[in-house]
Amino acid sequence: MRYLPHSAADRQHMLATIGASSIDDLFAAVPKSVLGTFSPDLPDHQPEFAVEAHMRGLARANHAAGDGPFFVGAGAYRHHVPATVDHLIQRSEWLTAYTPYQPEISQGTLQMLFEFQTQVANLTGMDVANASMYDGSTATAEAVLMARRITKKNKVFLSGGLHPQYRDTVVTYLSGEEGLECLAPSPEGQGDIVDHIDDDTAAIVIQTPDFYGHLRNVSALAEAAHEKGALLIVVVTEIISLGLLEAPGALGADIVVAEGQSLGNPLTFGGPYVGLLACREKFVRQMPGRLCGETVDANGERGFVLTLSTREQHIRREKATSNICTNSGLCALAFTIHLSLLGERGLTRLAKLNHSRAIALADALQGAGIAVLNKTFFNEMTVRLPSPAAPVVEALAAKGILAGLPVSRLEPGKPDVENLLILAATELTTDADITALVGALKGEIA
């Protein structure tokens, strides 16, 4: 609703109606020492065109992801999003749609969510997926809570290769509860989570490709977890990787969570994004969030409804699986449209292109004498510089090159990470970008 200013006569009429002589009377209960005076440091009013020019000047001070070589990843990736996606999600029937509680007037939204769930289930190799979560990190926390409900055990191990922000989100969700153990960071793929699994373990959480870019042996971890009656939760932060890698569900995962940003959703300063959560059918009643199901109406026609509603909005709080009360509907729609445009073959080609660009980056780095720690990777890798990575990244940013993420930024104070730099390459990474990065890195190292 637009702001409609009141005239002096309007204000006097309102004050007279409530029996106040002035606006100050409304604050009579507040001590004058607390009220003080507020003098905002703002310029005087300006005409609209002058304000627009000022804002454009501020915008020019920002260096956007597409303004030069860009190698930042670590959970949020720059991919090409077809113009069709943005055009379709801005249609009024999508942009204004919210909660599909009344299926008789929400069939379009419900069918879209059903298709989204189908796509996520196919990508992850699982039986069922929900209608989306807020993002990958909160989906991971919900999966941990889900595993504890299923197994009726509390002990959960988080791999040292799990994204630090995902780890911190799980820690926040489980604050005040016992049983959560976070393993030390594993930038070189070291550390074996299998050694920690015992009969009291509810679940182990791994990421593949992990935070440092390594691919994990999901089958071996699933077998080790299941031998002890534990569940395997697999986290995927780069959903494009599933166009090339075998689906976690086919390798034995019990719950798969992912960040879906790479499909249909631009970086947008870190959000909003779309979390994915899929599981085995036998666990569906412990799944958090919304679930859209297919049914038939009174005339026998195909239709869609929300089903198995186990959120605290719908049932008694103590019986609810989660207090998540919505889903990332518009971001899920963008995901669905983009993936539909790609199709299965298109997604595979896109994944191969990402991997080939990463191979070119790794070859160039190694050719320049820069140590790449990864033996396996998809489109992301970790390098060890001879000096702290953070100042190098800042120096390259001043030259217009966004050269990845220093691990120390997300793992401050952790041993042996100060010189580590995580680099990502996507289909948008050109040979010229790689040449510029490697040349600038060599210059800073020298």
JSON list of C-alpha atoms in Angstrom, two decimals, residues 47-203:
[
{"chain": "A", "resi": 47, "resn": "PRO", "atom": "CA", "xyz": [13.64, 15.75, -7.40]},
{"chain": "A", "resi": 48, "resn": "GLU", "atom": "CA", "xyz": [13.10, 12.16, -8.49]},
{"chain": "A", "resi": 49, "resn": "PHE", "atom": "CA", "xyz": [15.55, 12.30, -11.42]},
{"chain": "A", "resi": 50, "resn": "ALA", "atom": "CA", "xyz": [18.31, 13.59, -9.12]},
{"chain": "A", "resi": 51, "resn": "VAL", "atom": "CA", "xyz": [17.73, 10.75, -6.67]},
{"chain": "A", "resi": 52, "resn": "GLU", "atom": "CA", "xyz": [17.82, 8.24, -9.52]},
{"chain": "A", "resi": 53, "resn": "ALA", "atom": "CA", "xyz": [21.14, 9.65, -10.73]},
{"chain": "A", "resi": 54, "resn": "HIS", "atom": "CA", "xyz": [22.53, 9.43, -7.19]},
{"chain": "A", "resi": 55, "resn": "MET", "atom": "CA", "xyz": [21.45, 5.79, -6.87]},
{"chain": "A", "resi": 56, "resn": "ARG", "atom": "CA", "xyz": [22.97, 4.93, -10.24]},
{"chain": "A", "resi": 57, "resn": "GLY", "atom": "CA", "xyz": [26.23, 6.40, -9.01]},
{"chain": "A", "resi": 58, "resn": "LEU", "atom": "CA", "xyz": [26.12, 4.20, -5.94]},
{"chain": "A", "resi": 59, "resn": "ALA", "atom": "CA", "xyz": [25.36, 1.15, -8.09]},
{"chain": "A", "resi": 60, "resn": "ARG", "atom": "CA", "xyz": [28.40, 1.88, -10.29]},
{"chain": "A", "resi": 61, "resn": "ALA", "atom": "CA", "xyz": [30.60, 1.54, -7.22]},
{"chain": "A", "resi": 62, "resn": "ASN", "atom": "CA", "xyz": [29.62, -2.13, -6.96]},
{"chain": "A", "resi": 63, "resn": "HIS", "atom": "CA", "xyz": [31.55, -4.83, -8.84]},
{"chain": "A", "resi": 64, "resn": "ALA", "atom": "CA", "xyz": [28.97, -7.38, -9.99]},
{"chain": "A", "resi": 65, "resn": "ALA", "atom": "CA", "xyz": [29.70, -11.02, -10.74]},
{"chain": "A", "resi": 66, "resn": "GLY", "atom": "CA", "xyz": [29.43, -10.45, -14.49]},
{"chain": "A", "resi": 67, "resn": "ASP", "atom": "CA", "xyz": [31.76, -7.45, -14.56]},
{"chain": "A", "resi": 68, "resn": "GLY", "atom": "CA", "xyz": [34.96, -9.47, -14.90]},
{"chain": "A", "resi": 69, "resn": "PRO", "atom": "CA", "xyz": [36.63, -12.82, -14.18]},
{"chain": "A", "resi": 70, "resn": "PHE", "atom": "CA", "xyz": [34.63, -14.56, -11.44]},
{"chain": "A", "resi": 71, "resn": "PHE", "atom": "CA", "xyz": [35.72, -17.68, -9.56]},
{"chain": "A", "resi": 72, "resn": "VAL", "atom": "CA", "xyz": [33.63, -17.50, -6.38]},
{"chain": "A", "resi": 73, "resn": "GLY", "atom": "CA", "xyz": [31.58, -20.57, -5.46]},
{"chain": "A", "resi": 74, "resn": "ALA", "atom": "CA", "xyz": [31.46, -22.29, -2.07]},
{"chain": "A", "resi": 75, "resn": "GLY", "atom": "CA", "xyz": [27.71, -22.88, -2.10]},
{"chain": "A", "resi": 76, "resn": "ALA", "atom": "CA", "xyz": [26.47, -20.14, -4.46]},
{"chain": "A", "resi": 77, "resn": "TYR", "atom": "CA", "xyz": [27.37, -20.33, -8.14]},
{"chain": "A", "resi": 78, "resn": "ARG", "atom": "CA", "xyz": [27.15, -18.05, -11.16]},
{"chain": "A", "resi": 79, "resn": "HIS", "atom": "CA", "xyz": [25.39, -19.85, -14.00]},
{"chain": "A", "resi": 80, "resn": "HIS", "atom": "CA", "xyz": [23.55, -18.67, -17.07]},
{"chain": "A", "resi": 81, "resn": "VAL", "atom": "CA", "xyz": [19.82, -18.31, -16.40]},
{"chain": "A", "resi": 82, "resn": "PRO", "atom": "CA", "xyz": [17.78, -18.16, -19.63]},
{"chain": "A", "resi": 83, "resn": "ALA", "atom": "CA", "xyz": [15.65, -15.03, -20.08]},
{"chain": "A", "resi": 84, "resn": "THR", "atom": "CA", "xyz": [12.62, -17.30, -20.40]},
{"chain": "A", "resi": 85, "resn": "VAL", "atom": "CA", "xyz": [12.85, -18.16, -16.70]},
{"chain": "A", "resi": 86, "resn": "ASP", "atom": "CA", "xyz": [12.58, -14.56, -15.51]},
{"chain": "A", "resi": 87, "resn": "HIS", "atom": "CA", "xyz": [9.83, -13.82, -18.04]},
{"chain": "A", "resi": 88, "resn": "LEU", "atom": "CA", "xyz": [7.64, -16.72, -16.91]},
{"chain": "A", "resi": 89, "resn": "ILE", "atom": "CA", "xyz": [8.04, -16.34, -13.14]},
{"chain": "A", "resi": 90, "resn": "GLN", "atom": "CA", "xyz": [6.94, -12.70, -13.41]},
{"chain": "A", "resi": 91, "resn": "ARG", "atom": "CA", "xyz": [3.57, -13.60, -14.85]},
{"chain": "A", "resi": 92, "resn": "SER", "atom": "CA", "xyz": [0.98, -12.37, -12.36]},
{"chain": "A", "resi": 93, "resn": "GLU", "atom": "CA", "xyz": [-0.54, -15.79, -11.72]},
{"chain": "A", "resi": 94, "resn": "TRP", "atom": "CA", "xyz": [2.85, -16.99, -10.44]},
{"chain": "A", "resi": 95, "resn": "LEU", "atom": "CA", "xyz": [4.24, -13.83, -8.89]},
{"chain": "A", "resi": 96, "resn": "THR", "atom": "CA", "xyz": [1.21, -13.27, -6.66]},
{"chain": "A", "resi": 97, "resn": "ALA", "atom": "CA", "xyz": [0.47, -16.90, -5.78]},
{"chain": "A", "resi": 98, "resn": "TYR", "atom": "CA", "xyz": [1.20, -17.93, -2.22]},
{"chain": "A", "resi": 99, "resn": "THR", "atom": "CA", "xyz": [-0.38, -20.61, -0.08]},
{"chain": "A", "resi": 100, "resn": "PRO", "atom": "CA", "xyz": [-2.28, -23.28, -2.06]},
{"chain": "A", "resi": 101, "resn": "TYR", "atom": "CA", "xyz": [-4.55, -24.29, 0.83]},
{"chain": "A", "resi": 102, "resn": "GLN", "atom": "CA", "xyz": [-7.65, -24.23, -1.41]},
{"chain": "A", "resi": 103, "resn": "PRO", "atom": "CA", "xyz": [-6.93, -26.76, -4.16]},
{"chain": "A", "resi": 104, "resn": "GLU", "atom": "CA", "xyz": [-10.02, -25.84, -6.14]},
{"chain": "A", "resi": 105, "resn": "ILE", "atom": "CA", "xyz": [-8.44, -22.46, -6.98]},
{"chain": "A", "resi": 106, "resn": "SER", "atom": "CA", "xyz": [-4.75, -23.44, -6.77]},
{"chain": "A", "resi": 107, "resn": "GLN", "atom": "CA", "xyz": [-4.33, -26.21, -9.33]},
{"chain": "A", "resi": 108, "resn": "GLY", "atom": "CA", "xyz": [-1.66, -24.34, -11.28]},
{"chain": "A", "resi": 109, "resn": "THR", "atom": "CA", "xyz": [0.55, -23.73, -8.25]},
{"chain": "A", "resi": 110, "resn": "LEU", "atom": "CA", "xyz": [-0.02, -27.24, -6.93]},
{"chain": "A", "resi": 111, "resn": "GLN", "atom": "CA", "xyz": [0.82, -28.87, -10.26]},
{"chain": "A", "resi": 112, "resn": "MET", "atom": "CA", "xyz": [4.02, -26.81, -10.48]},
{"chain": "A", "resi": 113, "resn": "LEU", "atom": "CA", "xyz": [5.04, -27.99, -7.00]},
{"chain": "A", "resi": 114, "resn": "PHE", "atom": "CA", "xyz": [4.23, -31.57, -7.96]},
{"chain": "A", "resi": 115, "resn": "GLU", "atom": "CA", "xyz": [6.44, -31.29, -11.05]},
{"chain": "A", "resi": 116, "resn": "PHE", "atom": "CA", "xyz": [9.18, -29.69, -8.93]},
{"chain": "A", "resi": 117, "resn": "GLN", "atom": "CA", "xyz": [9.03, -32.60, -6.47]},
{"chain": "A", "resi": 118, "resn": "THR", "atom": "CA", "xyz": [9.22, -35.06, -9.35]},
{"chain": "A", "resi": 119, "resn": "GLN", "atom": "CA", "xyz": [12.30, -33.35, -10.76]},
{"chain": "A", "resi": 120, "resn": "VAL", "atom": "CA", "xyz": [14.04, -33.30, -7.37]},
{"chain": "A", "resi": 121, "resn": "ALA", "atom": "CA", "xyz": [13.25, -36.97, -6.75]},
{"chain": "A", "resi": 122, "resn": "ASN", "atom": "CA", "xyz": [14.65, -37.91, -10.17]},
{"chain": "A", "resi": 123, "resn": "LEU", "atom": "CA", "xyz": [17.79, -35.81, -9.72]},
{"chain": "A", "resi": 124, "resn": "THR", "atom": "CA", "xyz": [18.59, -37.22, -6.28]},
{"chain": "A", "resi": 125, "resn": "GLY", "atom": "CA", "xyz": [17.53, -40.79, -7.02]},
{"chain": "A", "resi": 126, "resn": "MET", "atom": "CA", "xyz": [15.10, -40.80, -4.09]},
{"chain": "A", "resi": 127, "resn": "ASP", "atom": "CA", "xyz": [11.48, -41.94, -3.80]},
{"chain": "A", "resi": 128, "resn": "VAL", "atom": "CA", "xyz": [9.88, -38.70, -2.67]},
{"chain": "A", "resi": 129, "resn": "ALA", "atom": "CA", "xyz": [10.76, -35.01, -2.32]},
{"chain": "A", "resi": 130, "resn": "ASN", "atom": "CA", "xyz": [8.98, -32.17, -0.58]},
{"chain": "A", "resi": 131, "resn": "ALA", "atom": "CA", "xyz": [7.83, -28.85, -2.06]},
{"chain": "A", "resi": 132, "resn": "SER", "atom": "CA", "xyz": [11.12, -27.13, -1.11]},
{"chain": "A", "resi": 133, "resn": "MET", "atom": "CA", "xyz": [12.79, -25.67, 1.95]},
{"chain": "A", "resi": 134, "resn": "TYR", "atom": "CA", "xyz": [14.23, -22.23, 2.65]},
{"chain": "A", "resi": 135, "resn": "ASP", "atom": "CA", "xyz": [17.76, -23.09, 1.47]},
{"chain": "A", "resi": 136, "resn": "GLY", "atom": "CA", "xyz": [20.37, -25.85, 1.58]},
{"chain": "A", "resi": 137, "resn": "SER", "atom": "CA", "xyz": [21.64, -25.08, 5.08]},
{"chain": "A", "resi": 138, "resn": "THR", "atom": "CA", "xyz": [18.25, -25.16, 6.83]},
{"chain": "A", "resi": 139, "resn": "ALA", "atom": "CA", "xyz": [17.32, -28.24, 4.79]},
{"chain": "A", "resi": 140, "resn": "THR", "atom": "CA", "xyz": [20.43, -29.94, 6.23]},
{"chain": "A", "resi": 141, "resn": "ALA", "atom": "CA", "xyz": [19.39, -29.06, 9.77]},
{"chain": "A", "resi": 142, "resn": "GLU", "atom": "CA", "xyz": [15.87, -30.36, 9.13]},
{"chain": "A", "resi": 143, "resn": "ALA", "atom": "CA", "xyz": [17.34, -33.61, 7.76]},
{"chain": "A", "resi": 144, "resn": "VAL", "atom": "CA", "xyz": [19.36, -34.10, 10.96]},
{"chain": "A", "resi": 145, "resn": "LEU", "atom": "CA", "xyz": [16.25, -33.62, 13.09]},
{"chain": "A", "resi": 146, "resn": "MET", "atom": "CA", "xyz": [14.37, -36.00, 10.80]},
{"chain": "A", "resi": 147, "resn": "ALA", "atom": "CA", "xyz": [17.05, -38.69, 11.18]},
{"chain": "A", "resi": 148, "resn": "ARG", "atom": "CA", "xyz": [16.93, -38.40, 14.96]},
{"chain": "A", "resi": 149, "resn": "ARG", "atom": "CA", "xyz": [13.14, -38.88, 14.92]},
{"chain": "A", "resi": 150, "resn": "ILE", "atom": "CA", "xyz": [13.40, -41.91, 12.62]},
{"chain": "A", "resi": 151, "resn": "THR", "atom": "CA", "xyz": [16.18, -43.73, 14.49]},
{"chain": "A", "resi": 152, "resn": "LYS", "atom": "CA", "xyz": [15.20, -42.52, 17.99]},
{"chain": "A", "resi": 153, "resn": "LYS", "atom": "CA", "xyz": [18.92, -41.91, 18.56]},
{"chain": "A", "resi": 154, "resn": "ASN", "atom": "CA", "xyz": [20.67, -38.59, 19.10]},
{"chain": "A", "resi": 155, "resn": "LYS", "atom": "CA", "xyz": [24.28, -38.92, 18.02]},
{"chain": "A", "resi": 156, "resn": "VAL", "atom": "CA", "xyz": [25.02, -37.24, 14.69]},
{"chain": "A", "resi": 157, "resn": "PHE", "atom": "CA", "xyz": [28.41, -36.71, 13.03]},
{"chain": "A", "resi": 158, "resn": "LEU", "atom": "CA", "xyz": [29.01, -33.84, 10.61]},
{"chain": "A", "resi": 159, "resn": "SER", "atom": "CA", "xyz": [31.80, -34.45, 8.11]},
{"chain": "A", "resi": 160, "resn": "GLY", "atom": "CA", "xyz": [34.81, -32.15, 8.06]},
{"chain": "A", "resi": 161, "resn": "GLY", "atom": "CA", "xyz": [33.98, -31.52, 4.41]},
{"chain": "A", "resi": 162, "resn": "LEU", "atom": "CA", "xyz": [30.55, -30.05, 5.17]},
{"chain": "A", "resi": 163, "resn": "HIS", "atom": "CA", "xyz": [30.13, -26.38, 4.28]},
{"chain": "A", "resi": 164, "resn": "PRO", "atom": "CA", "xyz": [30.97, -24.37, 7.45]},
{"chain": "A", "resi": 165, "resn": "GLN", "atom": "CA", "xyz": [27.79, -22.31, 7.21]},
{"chain": "A", "resi": 166, "resn": "TYR", "atom": "CA", "xyz": [25.71, -25.47, 6.88]},
{"chain": "A", "resi": 167, "resn": "ARG", "atom": "CA", "xyz": [27.52, -26.88, 9.92]},
{"chain": "A", "resi": 168, "resn": "ASP", "atom": "CA", "xyz": [26.84, -23.70, 11.90]},
{"chain": "A", "resi": 169, "resn": "THR", "atom": "CA", "xyz": [23.16, -23.81, 10.94]},
{"chain": "A", "resi": 170, "resn": "VAL", "atom": "CA", "xyz": [22.85, -27.39, 12.22]},
{"chain": "A", "resi": 171, "resn": "VAL", "atom": "CA", "xyz": [24.62, -26.40, 15.44]},
{"chain": "A", "resi": 172, "resn": "THR", "atom": "CA", "xyz": [22.16, -23.53, 15.88]},
{"chain": "A", "resi": 173, "resn": "TYR", "atom": "CA", "xyz": [19.14, -25.75, 15.28]},
{"chain": "A", "resi": 174, "resn": "LEU", "atom": "CA", "xyz": [20.39, -28.31, 17.82]},
{"chain": "A", "resi": 175, "resn": "SER", "atom": "CA", "xyz": [21.68, -25.82, 20.39]},
{"chain": "A", "resi": 176, "resn": "GLY", "atom": "CA", "xyz": [21.11, -27.06, 23.91]},
{"chain": "A", "resi": 177, "resn": "GLU", "atom": "CA", "xyz": [20.86, -30.68, 22.79]},
{"chain": "A", "resi": 178, "resn": "GLU", "atom": "CA", "xyz": [23.45, -33.40, 23.14]},
{"chain": "A", "resi": 179, "resn": "GLY", "atom": "CA", "xyz": [24.83, -35.78, 20.54]},
{"chain": "A", "resi": 180, "resn": "LEU", "atom": "CA", "xyz": [26.07, -33.51, 17.75]},
{"chain": "A", "resi": 181, "resn": "GLU", "atom": "CA", "xyz": [29.74, -33.88, 16.84]},
{"chain": "A", "resi": 182, "resn": "CYS", "atom": "CA", "xyz": [31.49, -31.76, 14.20]},
{"chain": "A", "resi": 183, "resn": "LEU", "atom": "CA", "xyz": [34.64, -33.26, 12.71]},
{"chain": "A", "resi": 184, "resn": "ALA", "atom": "CA", "xyz": [37.69, -31.12, 11.95]},
{"chain": "A", "resi": 185, "resn": "PRO", "atom": "CA", "xyz": [37.93, -29.41, 8.54]},
{"chain": "A", "resi": 186, "resn": "SER", "atom": "CA", "xyz": [39.33, -31.70, 5.84]},
{"chain": "A", "resi": 187, "resn": "PRO", "atom": "CA", "xyz": [40.67, -29.54, 3.00]},
{"chain": "A", "resi": 188, "resn": "GLU", "atom": "CA", "xyz": [42.73, -32.39, 1.58]},
{"chain": "A", "resi": 189, "resn": "GLY", "atom": "CA", "xyz": [39.98, -35.00, 1.96]},
{"chain": "A", "resi": 190, "resn": "GLN", "atom": "CA", "xyz": [41.61, -36.37, 5.08]},
{"chain": "A", "resi": 191, "resn": "GLY", "atom": "CA", "xyz": [39.72, -37.80, 8.03]},
{"chain": "A", "resi": 192, "resn": "ASP", "atom": "CA", "xyz": [37.42, -40.79, 7.93]},
{"chain": "A", "resi": 193, "resn": "ILE", "atom": "CA", "xyz": [33.95, -40.31, 9.33]},
{"chain": "A", "resi": 194, "resn": "VAL", "atom": "CA", "xyz": [33.45, -44.08, 9.22]},
{"chain": "A", "resi": 195, "resn": "ASP", "atom": "CA", "xyz": [35.75, -44.50, 12.23]},
{"chain": "A", "resi": 196, "resn": "HIS", "atom": "CA", "xyz": [33.30, -42.52, 14.38]},
{"chain": "A", "resi": 197, "resn": "ILE", "atom": "CA", "xyz": [30.12, -44.50, 13.65]},
{"chain": "A", "resi": 198, "resn": "ASP", "atom": "CA", "xyz": [28.86, -46.70, 16.48]},
{"chain": "A", "resi": 199, "resn": "ASP", "atom": "CA", "xyz": [25.59, -48.35, 17.53]},
{"chain": "A", "resi": 200, "resn": "ASP", "atom": "CA", "xyz": [24.34, -45.09, 19.10]},
{"chain": "A", "resi": 201, "resn": "THR", "atom": "CA", "xyz": [24.73, -43.08, 15.89]},
{"chain": "A", "resi": 202, "resn": "ALA", "atom": "CA", "xyz": [21.55, -41.70, 14.36]},
{"chain": "A", "resi": 203, "resn": "ALA", "atom": "CA", "xyz": [23.14, -40.34, 11.19]}
]
